[in-house]
CSV table of C-alpha atoms in Angstrom, one decimal:
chain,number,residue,atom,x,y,z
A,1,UNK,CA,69.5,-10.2,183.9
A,2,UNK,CA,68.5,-7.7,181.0
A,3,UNK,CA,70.0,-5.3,182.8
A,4,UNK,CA,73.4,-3.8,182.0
A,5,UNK,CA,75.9,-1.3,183.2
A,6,UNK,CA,75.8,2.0,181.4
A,7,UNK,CA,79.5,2.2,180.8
A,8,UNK,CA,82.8,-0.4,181.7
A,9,UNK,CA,84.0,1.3,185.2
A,10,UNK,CA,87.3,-0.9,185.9
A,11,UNK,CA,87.9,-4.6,184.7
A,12,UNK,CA,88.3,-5.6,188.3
A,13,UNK,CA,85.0,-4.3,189.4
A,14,UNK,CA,82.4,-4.2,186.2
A,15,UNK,CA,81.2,-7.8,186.8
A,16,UNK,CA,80.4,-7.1,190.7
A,17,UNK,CA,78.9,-3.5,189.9
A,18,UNK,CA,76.4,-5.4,187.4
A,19,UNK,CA,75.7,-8.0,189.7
A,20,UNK,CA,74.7,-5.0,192.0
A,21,UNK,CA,72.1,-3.5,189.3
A,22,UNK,CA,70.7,-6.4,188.6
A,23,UNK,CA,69.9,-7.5,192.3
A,24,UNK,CA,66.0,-6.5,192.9
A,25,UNK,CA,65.7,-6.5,197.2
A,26,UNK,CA,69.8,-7.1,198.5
A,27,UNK,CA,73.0,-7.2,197.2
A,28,UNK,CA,76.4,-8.0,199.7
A,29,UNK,CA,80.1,-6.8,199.1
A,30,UNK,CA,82.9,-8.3,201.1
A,31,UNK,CA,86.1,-5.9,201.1
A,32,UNK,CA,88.8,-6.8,202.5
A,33,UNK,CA,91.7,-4.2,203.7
A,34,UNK,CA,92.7,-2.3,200.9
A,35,UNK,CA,90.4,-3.3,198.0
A,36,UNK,CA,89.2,-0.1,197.6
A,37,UNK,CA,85.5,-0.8,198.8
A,38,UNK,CA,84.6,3.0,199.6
A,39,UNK,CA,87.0,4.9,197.2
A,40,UNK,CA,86.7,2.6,194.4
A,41,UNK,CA,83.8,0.2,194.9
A,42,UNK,CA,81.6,2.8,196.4
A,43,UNK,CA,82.4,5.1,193.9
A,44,UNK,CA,81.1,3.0,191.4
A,45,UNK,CA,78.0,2.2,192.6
A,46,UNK,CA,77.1,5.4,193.3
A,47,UNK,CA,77.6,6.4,189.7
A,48,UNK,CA,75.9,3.8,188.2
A,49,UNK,CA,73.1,4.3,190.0
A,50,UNK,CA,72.8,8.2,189.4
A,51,UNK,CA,73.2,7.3,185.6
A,52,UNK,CA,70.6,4.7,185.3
A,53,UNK,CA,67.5,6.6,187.7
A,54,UNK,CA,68.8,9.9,184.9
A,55,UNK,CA,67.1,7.5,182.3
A,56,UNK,CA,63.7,6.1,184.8
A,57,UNK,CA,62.8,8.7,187.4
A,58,UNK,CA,64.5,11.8,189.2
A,59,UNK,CA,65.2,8.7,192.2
A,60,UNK,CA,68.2,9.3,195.3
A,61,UNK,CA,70.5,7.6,196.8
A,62,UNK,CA,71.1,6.9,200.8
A,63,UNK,CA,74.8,6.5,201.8
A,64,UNK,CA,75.3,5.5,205.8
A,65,UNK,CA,77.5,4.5,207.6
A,66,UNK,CA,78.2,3.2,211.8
A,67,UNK,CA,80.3,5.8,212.9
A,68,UNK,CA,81.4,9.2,211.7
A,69,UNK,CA,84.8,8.6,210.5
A,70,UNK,CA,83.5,6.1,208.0
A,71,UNK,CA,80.5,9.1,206.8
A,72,UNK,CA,83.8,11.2,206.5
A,73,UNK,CA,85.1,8.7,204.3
A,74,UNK,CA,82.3,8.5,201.9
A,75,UNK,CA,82.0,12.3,201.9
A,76,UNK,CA,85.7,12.6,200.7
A,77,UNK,CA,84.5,10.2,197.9
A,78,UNK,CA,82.2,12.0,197.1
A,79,UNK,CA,83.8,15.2,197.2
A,80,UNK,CA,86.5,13.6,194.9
A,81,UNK,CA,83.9,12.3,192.4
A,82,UNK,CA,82.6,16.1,192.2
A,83,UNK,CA,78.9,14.2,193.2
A,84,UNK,CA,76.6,16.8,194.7
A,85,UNK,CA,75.4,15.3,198.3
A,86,UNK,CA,73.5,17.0,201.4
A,87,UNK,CA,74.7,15.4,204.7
A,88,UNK,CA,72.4,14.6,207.7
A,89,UNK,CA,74.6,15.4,211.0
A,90,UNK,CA,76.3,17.7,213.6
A,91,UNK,CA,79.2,19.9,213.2
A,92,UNK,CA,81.0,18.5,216.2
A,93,UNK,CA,80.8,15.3,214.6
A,94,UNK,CA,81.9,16.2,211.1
A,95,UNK,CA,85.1,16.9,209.4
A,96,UNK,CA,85.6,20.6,208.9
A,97,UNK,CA,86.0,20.0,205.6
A,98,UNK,CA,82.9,19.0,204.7
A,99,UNK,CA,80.7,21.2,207.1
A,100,UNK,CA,79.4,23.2,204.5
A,101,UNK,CA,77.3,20.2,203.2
A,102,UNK,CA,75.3,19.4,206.2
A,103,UNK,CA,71.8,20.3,206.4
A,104,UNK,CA,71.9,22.8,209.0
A,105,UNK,CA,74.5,25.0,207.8
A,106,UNK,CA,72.8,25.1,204.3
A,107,UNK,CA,69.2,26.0,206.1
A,108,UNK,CA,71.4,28.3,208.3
A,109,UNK,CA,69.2,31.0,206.9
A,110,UNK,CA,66.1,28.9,206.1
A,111,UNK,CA,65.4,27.1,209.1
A,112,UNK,CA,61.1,26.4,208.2
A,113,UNK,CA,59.9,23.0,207.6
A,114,UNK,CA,59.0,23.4,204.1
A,115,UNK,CA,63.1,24.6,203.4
A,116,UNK,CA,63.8,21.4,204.7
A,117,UNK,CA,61.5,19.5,202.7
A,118,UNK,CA,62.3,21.5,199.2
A,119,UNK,CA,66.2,20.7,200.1
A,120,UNK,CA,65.9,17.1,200.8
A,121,UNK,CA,63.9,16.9,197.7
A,122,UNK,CA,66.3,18.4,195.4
A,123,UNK,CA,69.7,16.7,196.1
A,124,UNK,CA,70.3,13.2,194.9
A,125,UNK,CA,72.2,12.1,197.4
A,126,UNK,CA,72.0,12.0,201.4
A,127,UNK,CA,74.8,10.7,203.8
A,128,UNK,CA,74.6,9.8,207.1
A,129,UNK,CA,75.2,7.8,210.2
A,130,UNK,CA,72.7,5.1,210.8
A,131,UNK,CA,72.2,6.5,214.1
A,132,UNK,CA,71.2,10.1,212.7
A,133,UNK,CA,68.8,9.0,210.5
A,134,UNK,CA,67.1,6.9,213.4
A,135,UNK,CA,66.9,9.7,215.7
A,136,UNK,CA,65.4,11.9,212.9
A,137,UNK,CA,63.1,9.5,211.1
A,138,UNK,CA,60.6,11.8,209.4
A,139,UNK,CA,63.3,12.2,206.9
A,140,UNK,CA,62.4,8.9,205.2
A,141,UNK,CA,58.7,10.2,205.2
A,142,UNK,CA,59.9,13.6,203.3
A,143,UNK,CA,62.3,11.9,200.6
A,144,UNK,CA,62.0,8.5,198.6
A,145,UNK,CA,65.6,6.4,198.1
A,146,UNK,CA,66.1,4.1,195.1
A,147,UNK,CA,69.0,2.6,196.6
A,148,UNK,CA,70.4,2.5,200.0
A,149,UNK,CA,74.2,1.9,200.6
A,150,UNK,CA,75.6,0.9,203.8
A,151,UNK,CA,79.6,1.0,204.3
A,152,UNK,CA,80.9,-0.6,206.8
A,153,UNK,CA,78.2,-2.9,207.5
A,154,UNK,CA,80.1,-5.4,209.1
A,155,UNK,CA,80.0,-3.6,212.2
A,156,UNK,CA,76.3,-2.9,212.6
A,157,UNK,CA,74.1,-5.4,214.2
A,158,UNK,CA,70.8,-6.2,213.4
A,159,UNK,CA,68.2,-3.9,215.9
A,160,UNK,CA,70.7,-0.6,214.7
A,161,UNK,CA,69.8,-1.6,210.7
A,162,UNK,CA,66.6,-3.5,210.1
A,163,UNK,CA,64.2,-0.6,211.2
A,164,UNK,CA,66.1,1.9,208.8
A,165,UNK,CA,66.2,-0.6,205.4
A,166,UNK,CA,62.7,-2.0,206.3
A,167,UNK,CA,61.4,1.5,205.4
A,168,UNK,CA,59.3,1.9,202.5
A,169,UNK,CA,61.0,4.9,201.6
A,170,UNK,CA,63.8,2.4,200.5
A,171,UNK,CA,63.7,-0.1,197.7
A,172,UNK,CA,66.4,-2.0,197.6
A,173,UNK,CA,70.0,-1.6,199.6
A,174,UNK,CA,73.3,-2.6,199.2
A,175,UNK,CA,75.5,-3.4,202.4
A,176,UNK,CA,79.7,-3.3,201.8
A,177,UNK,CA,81.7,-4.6,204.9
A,178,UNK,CA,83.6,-7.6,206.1
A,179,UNK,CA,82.9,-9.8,209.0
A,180,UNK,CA,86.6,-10.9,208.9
A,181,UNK,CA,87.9,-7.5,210.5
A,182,UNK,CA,86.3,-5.3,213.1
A,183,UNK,CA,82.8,-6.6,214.6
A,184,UNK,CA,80.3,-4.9,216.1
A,185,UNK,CA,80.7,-4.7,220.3
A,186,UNK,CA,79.0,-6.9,222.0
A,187,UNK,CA,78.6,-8.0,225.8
A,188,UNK,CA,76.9,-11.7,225.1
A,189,UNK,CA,79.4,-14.4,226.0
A,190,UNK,CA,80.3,-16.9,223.5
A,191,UNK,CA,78.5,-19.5,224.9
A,192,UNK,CA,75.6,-18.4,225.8
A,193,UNK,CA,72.7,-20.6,224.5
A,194,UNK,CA,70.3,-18.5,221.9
A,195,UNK,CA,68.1,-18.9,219.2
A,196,UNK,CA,69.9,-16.8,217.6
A,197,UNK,CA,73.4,-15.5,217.6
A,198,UNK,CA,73.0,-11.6,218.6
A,199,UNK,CA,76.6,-10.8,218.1
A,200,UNK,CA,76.2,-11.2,214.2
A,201,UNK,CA,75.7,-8.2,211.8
A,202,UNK,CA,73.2,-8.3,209.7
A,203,UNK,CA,75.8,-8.2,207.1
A,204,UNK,CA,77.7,-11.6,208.3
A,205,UNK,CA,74.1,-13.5,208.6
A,206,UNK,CA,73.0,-12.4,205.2
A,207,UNK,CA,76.1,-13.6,203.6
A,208,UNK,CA,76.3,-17.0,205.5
A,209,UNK,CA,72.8,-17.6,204.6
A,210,UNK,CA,73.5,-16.6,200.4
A,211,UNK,CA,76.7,-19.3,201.2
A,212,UNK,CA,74.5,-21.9,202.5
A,213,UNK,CA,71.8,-21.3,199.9
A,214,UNK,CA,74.8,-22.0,197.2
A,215,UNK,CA,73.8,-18.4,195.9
A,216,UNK,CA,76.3,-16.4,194.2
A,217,UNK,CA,74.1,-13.9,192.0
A,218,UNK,CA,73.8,-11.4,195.1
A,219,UNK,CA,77.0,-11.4,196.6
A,220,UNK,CA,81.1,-10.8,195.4
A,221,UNK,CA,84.4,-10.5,196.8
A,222,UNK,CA,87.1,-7.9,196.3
A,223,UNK,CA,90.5,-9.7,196.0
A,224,UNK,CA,93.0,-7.3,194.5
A,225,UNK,CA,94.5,-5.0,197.2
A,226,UNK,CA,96.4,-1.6,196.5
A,227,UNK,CA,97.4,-1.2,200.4
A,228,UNK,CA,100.0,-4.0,201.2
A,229,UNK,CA,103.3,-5.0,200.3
A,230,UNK,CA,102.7,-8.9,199.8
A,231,UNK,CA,105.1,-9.7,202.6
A,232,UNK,CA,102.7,-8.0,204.7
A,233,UNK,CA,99.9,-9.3,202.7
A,234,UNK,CA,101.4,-12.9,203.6
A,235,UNK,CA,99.6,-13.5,207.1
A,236,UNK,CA,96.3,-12.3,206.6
A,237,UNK,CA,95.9,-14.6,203.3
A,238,UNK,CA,97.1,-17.0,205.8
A,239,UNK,CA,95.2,-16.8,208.7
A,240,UNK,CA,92.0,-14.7,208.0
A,241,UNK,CA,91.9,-14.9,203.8
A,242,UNK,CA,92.5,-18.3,202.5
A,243,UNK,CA,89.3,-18.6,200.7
A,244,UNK,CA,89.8,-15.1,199.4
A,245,UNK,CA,93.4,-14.9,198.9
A,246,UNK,CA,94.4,-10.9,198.5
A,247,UNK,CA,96.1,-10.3,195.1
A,248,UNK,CA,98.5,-6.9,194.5
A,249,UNK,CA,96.8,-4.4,191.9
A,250,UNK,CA,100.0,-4.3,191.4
A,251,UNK,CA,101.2,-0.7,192.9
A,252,UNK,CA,104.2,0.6,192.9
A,253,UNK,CA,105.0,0.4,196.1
A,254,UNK,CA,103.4,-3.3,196.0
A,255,UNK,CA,106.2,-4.7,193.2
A,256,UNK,CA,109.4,-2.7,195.6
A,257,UNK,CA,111.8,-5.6,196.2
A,258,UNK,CA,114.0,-4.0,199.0
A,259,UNK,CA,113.7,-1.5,201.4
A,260,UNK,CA,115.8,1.6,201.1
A,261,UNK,CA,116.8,4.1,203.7
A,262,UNK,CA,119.3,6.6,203.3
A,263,UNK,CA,121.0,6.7,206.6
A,264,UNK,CA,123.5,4.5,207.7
A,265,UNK,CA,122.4,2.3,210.7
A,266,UNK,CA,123.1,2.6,214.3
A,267,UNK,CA,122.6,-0.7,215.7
A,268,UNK,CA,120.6,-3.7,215.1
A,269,UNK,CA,117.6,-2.5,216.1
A,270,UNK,CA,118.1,-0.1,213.3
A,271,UNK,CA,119.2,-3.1,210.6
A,272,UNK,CA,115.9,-5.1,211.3
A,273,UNK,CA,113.4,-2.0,211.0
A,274,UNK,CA,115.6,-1.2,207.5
A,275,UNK,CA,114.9,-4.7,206.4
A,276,UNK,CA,112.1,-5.9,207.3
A,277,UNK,CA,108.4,-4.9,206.4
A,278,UNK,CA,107.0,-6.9,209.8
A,279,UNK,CA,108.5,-6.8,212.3
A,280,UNK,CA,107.7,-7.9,216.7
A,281,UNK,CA,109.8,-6.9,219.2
A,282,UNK,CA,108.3,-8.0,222.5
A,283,UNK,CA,108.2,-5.3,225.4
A,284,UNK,CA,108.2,-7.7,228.1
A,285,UNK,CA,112.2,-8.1,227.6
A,286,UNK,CA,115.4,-6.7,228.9
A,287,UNK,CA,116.3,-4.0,226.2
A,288,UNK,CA,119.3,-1.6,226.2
A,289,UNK,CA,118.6,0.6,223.8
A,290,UNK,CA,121.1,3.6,223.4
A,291,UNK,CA,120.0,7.0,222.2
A,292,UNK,CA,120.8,10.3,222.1
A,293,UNK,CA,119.3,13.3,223.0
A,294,UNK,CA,118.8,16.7,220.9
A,295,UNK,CA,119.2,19.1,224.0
A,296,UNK,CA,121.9,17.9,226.1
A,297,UNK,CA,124.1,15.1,223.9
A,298,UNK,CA,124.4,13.1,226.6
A,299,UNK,CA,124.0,9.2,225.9
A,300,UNK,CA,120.8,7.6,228.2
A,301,UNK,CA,121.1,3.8,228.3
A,302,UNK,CA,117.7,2.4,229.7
A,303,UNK,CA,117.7,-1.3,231.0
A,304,UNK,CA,113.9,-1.6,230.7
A,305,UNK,CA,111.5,0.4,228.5
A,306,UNK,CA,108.1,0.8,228.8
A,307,UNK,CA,105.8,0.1,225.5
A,308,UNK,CA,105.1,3.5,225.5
A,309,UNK,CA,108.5,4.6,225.4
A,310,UNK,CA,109.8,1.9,223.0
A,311,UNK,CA,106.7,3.2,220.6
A,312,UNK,CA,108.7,6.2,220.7
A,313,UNK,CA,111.9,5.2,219.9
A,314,UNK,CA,111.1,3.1,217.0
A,315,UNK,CA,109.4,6.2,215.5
A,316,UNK,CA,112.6,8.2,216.4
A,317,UNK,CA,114.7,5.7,214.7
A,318,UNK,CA,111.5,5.5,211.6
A,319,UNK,CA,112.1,9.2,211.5
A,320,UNK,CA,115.9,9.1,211.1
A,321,UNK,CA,115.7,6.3,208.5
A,322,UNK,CA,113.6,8.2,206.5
A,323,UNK,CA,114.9,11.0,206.2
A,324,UNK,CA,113.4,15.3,207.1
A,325,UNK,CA,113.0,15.3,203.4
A,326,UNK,CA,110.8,12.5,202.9
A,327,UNK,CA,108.7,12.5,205.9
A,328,UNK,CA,105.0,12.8,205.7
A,329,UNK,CA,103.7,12.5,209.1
A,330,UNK,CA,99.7,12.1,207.5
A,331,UNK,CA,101.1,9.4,205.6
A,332,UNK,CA,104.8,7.7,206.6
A,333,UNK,CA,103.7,6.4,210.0
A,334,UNK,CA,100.5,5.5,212.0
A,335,UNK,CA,100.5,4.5,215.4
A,336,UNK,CA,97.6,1.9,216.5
A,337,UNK,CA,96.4,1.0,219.9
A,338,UNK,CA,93.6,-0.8,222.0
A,339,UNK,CA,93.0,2.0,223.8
A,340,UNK,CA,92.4,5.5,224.4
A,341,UNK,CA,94.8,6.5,227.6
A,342,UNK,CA,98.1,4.8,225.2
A,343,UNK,CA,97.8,7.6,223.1
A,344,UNK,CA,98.3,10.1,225.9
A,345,UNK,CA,101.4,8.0,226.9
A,346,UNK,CA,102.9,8.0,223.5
A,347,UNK,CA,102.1,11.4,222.7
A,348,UNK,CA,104.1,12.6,226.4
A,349,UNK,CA,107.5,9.9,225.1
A,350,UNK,CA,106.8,11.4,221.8
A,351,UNK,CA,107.0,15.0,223.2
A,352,UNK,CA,110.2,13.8,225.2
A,353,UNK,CA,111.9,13.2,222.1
A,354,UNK,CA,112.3,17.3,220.6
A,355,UNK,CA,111.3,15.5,217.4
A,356,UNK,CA,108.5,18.4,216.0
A,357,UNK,CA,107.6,16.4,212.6
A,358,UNK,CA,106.6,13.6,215.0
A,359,UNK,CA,104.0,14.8,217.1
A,360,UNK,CA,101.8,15.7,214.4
A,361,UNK,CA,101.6,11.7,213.4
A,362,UNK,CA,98.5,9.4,213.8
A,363,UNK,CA,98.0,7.6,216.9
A,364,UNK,CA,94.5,6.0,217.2
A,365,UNK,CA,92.8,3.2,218.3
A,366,UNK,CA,92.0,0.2,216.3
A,367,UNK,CA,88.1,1.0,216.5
A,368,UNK,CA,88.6,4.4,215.2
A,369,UNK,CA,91.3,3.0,212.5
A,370,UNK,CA,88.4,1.3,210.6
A,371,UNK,CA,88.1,1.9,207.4
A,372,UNK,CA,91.7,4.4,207.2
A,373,UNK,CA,95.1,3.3,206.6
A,374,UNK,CA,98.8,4.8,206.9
């Protein structure tokens, strides 16, 4: 507890970061959608961390992550922060824009073991996948980590983890998830009998067991959310975040009181998706929906649509509300779905609609989604 932080970061995160430096072995961060738990929380850490080894020892820092898109994330942060990093991967798997950072392409020209070595050495921090640094363990052996930060940790389970932060190379390690939205896959049925639960992260048992302890020096929640308007914040308090209850920053966009497109309306389709912020419209229903199309002008009046087809008319009528001027299509709309072969569906309705500024919108699947937002 004689430990302190070398500077105030934000007043909504300066009493979890110290908790953070003052934990010796683990420290957990739940953060819900929203909180800011890579770009902000992450951030932080990271920081901190770099400041205070400047004042003991030249230490580093180990940032990982499950899957790719979530290393992405952290490297943007990164990038942002102007933090020097070296990443541990494969082209194909990385984000153009941060290619220039992985290992091989800066030993493009020094390919020898001892390049390797003198370059793992001199940067401060590594990023990674947890599977990457499995498959190429001698890198723990070559380089020594202070602190070891895994993001999205509520998706790993145990046997992809323990080996990695059991290491002696690490000395202490941080893990940021939340076991209330994406889990790990697993093919164990619910009830099966087991001495212990193998669908659990390591993350979830962790911070059950620091619950049941009564412990609260090595854990913290993030409740203030920059992402959601509170009407959409309203279920998730209510069904997945009761104990935590999600707070607005407040943001801009969090305080708007009505919604406001410029177009007049067509129907009433078009009223409810002007005034409300969630909305369902079951696809198992008799629709007639009327619209128009750009080439011909004729009017098409379809009895029954398919989801993938009603997906693509609410973006058409999104699109029209909206506004040419206004669109964004990396950040207006995202498209979400359970899986893969949708997209391809969506993306051919999509096409059907002559509609250019729409087919360059996100359409992803939920596990890929982790960790972004639209």
């Amino acid at each position: 507890t004689s430990i302190t932080l070398s500077r105030s970061y934000s007043p909504h995160y300066d009493d979890m970061l110290l908790k953070a430096r003052q934990a010796q072995d683990y420290f957990l961060l739940q953060g819900p959608p929203g909180t800011g738990k890579t770009s902000m929380a992450l951030r932080f850490l990271v920081e901190e961390e770099l400041h205070s080894s400047l004042l003991t020892s030249h230490s580093s820092l180990l940032l990982t992550a499950y899957t790719n898109r979530a290393v992405d994330e952290i490297c943007s942060m990164l990038e942002d922060a102007g933090i020097d990093y070296l990443r541990i991967g494969y082209e194909a798997s990385c984000d153009p824009r941060f290619a220039h950072r992985l290992l091989d392409c800066v030993l493009a020209e020094k390919p020898r073991l001892d390049d390797i070595r003198q370059q793992l050495q001199e940067v401060r921090v590594v990023v990674s996948t947890t599977s990457m640094l499995q498959s190429r363990s001698f890198l723990l052996e070559i380089k020594h980590f202070s602190l070891c930060i895994v993001d999205e940790a509520s998706q790993i389970l145990e046997p992809n983890i323990i080996g990695l932060l059991s290491s002696s190379s690490i000395e202490r390690f941080i893990l940021i998830g939340d076991h209330k939205q994406l889990p790990a896959v697993v093919v164990q049925p619910d009830d099966e009998p087991t001495l212990h639960d193998c669908r659990l992260s390591l993350f979830e048992r962790l911070l059950r067991q620091e619950r049941e302890a009564g412990r609260e020096a090595f854990t913290a929640i993030l409740r203030r959310q920059g992402r959601m308007h509170p009407d959409i914040a309203a279920f998730p308090n209510k069904f997945f975040y009761a104990h935590e209850q999600l707070q607005p920053v407040p943001l801009p966009h969090q305080e708007e009181m009505e919604l406001d497109y410029r177009q007049p309306s067509e129907d009433a389709l078009d009223d409810q998706l002007k005034h409300h912020r969630v909305l369902f419209i079951p696809s198992n229903c008799q629709l007639s929906l009327q619209r128009h199309t750009l080439t011909q002008g004729q009017r098409i009046v379809n009895s029954q649509f398919s989801e993938a087809t009603l997906v693509a008319e609410v973006l058409r009528r999104l699109y029209r509300q909206i506004g040419s001027a206004h669109f964004d299509a990396d950040k207006s709309i995202g498209v979400i779905v359970t899986y893969r072969h949708q997209i391809t569906q969506i993306r051919r309705e999509i096409a059907k609609l002559n509609l250019p500024e729409l087919l360059d919108i996100s359409i992803d699947t939920v596990e890929r989604y982790q960790g972004s937002q639209r």
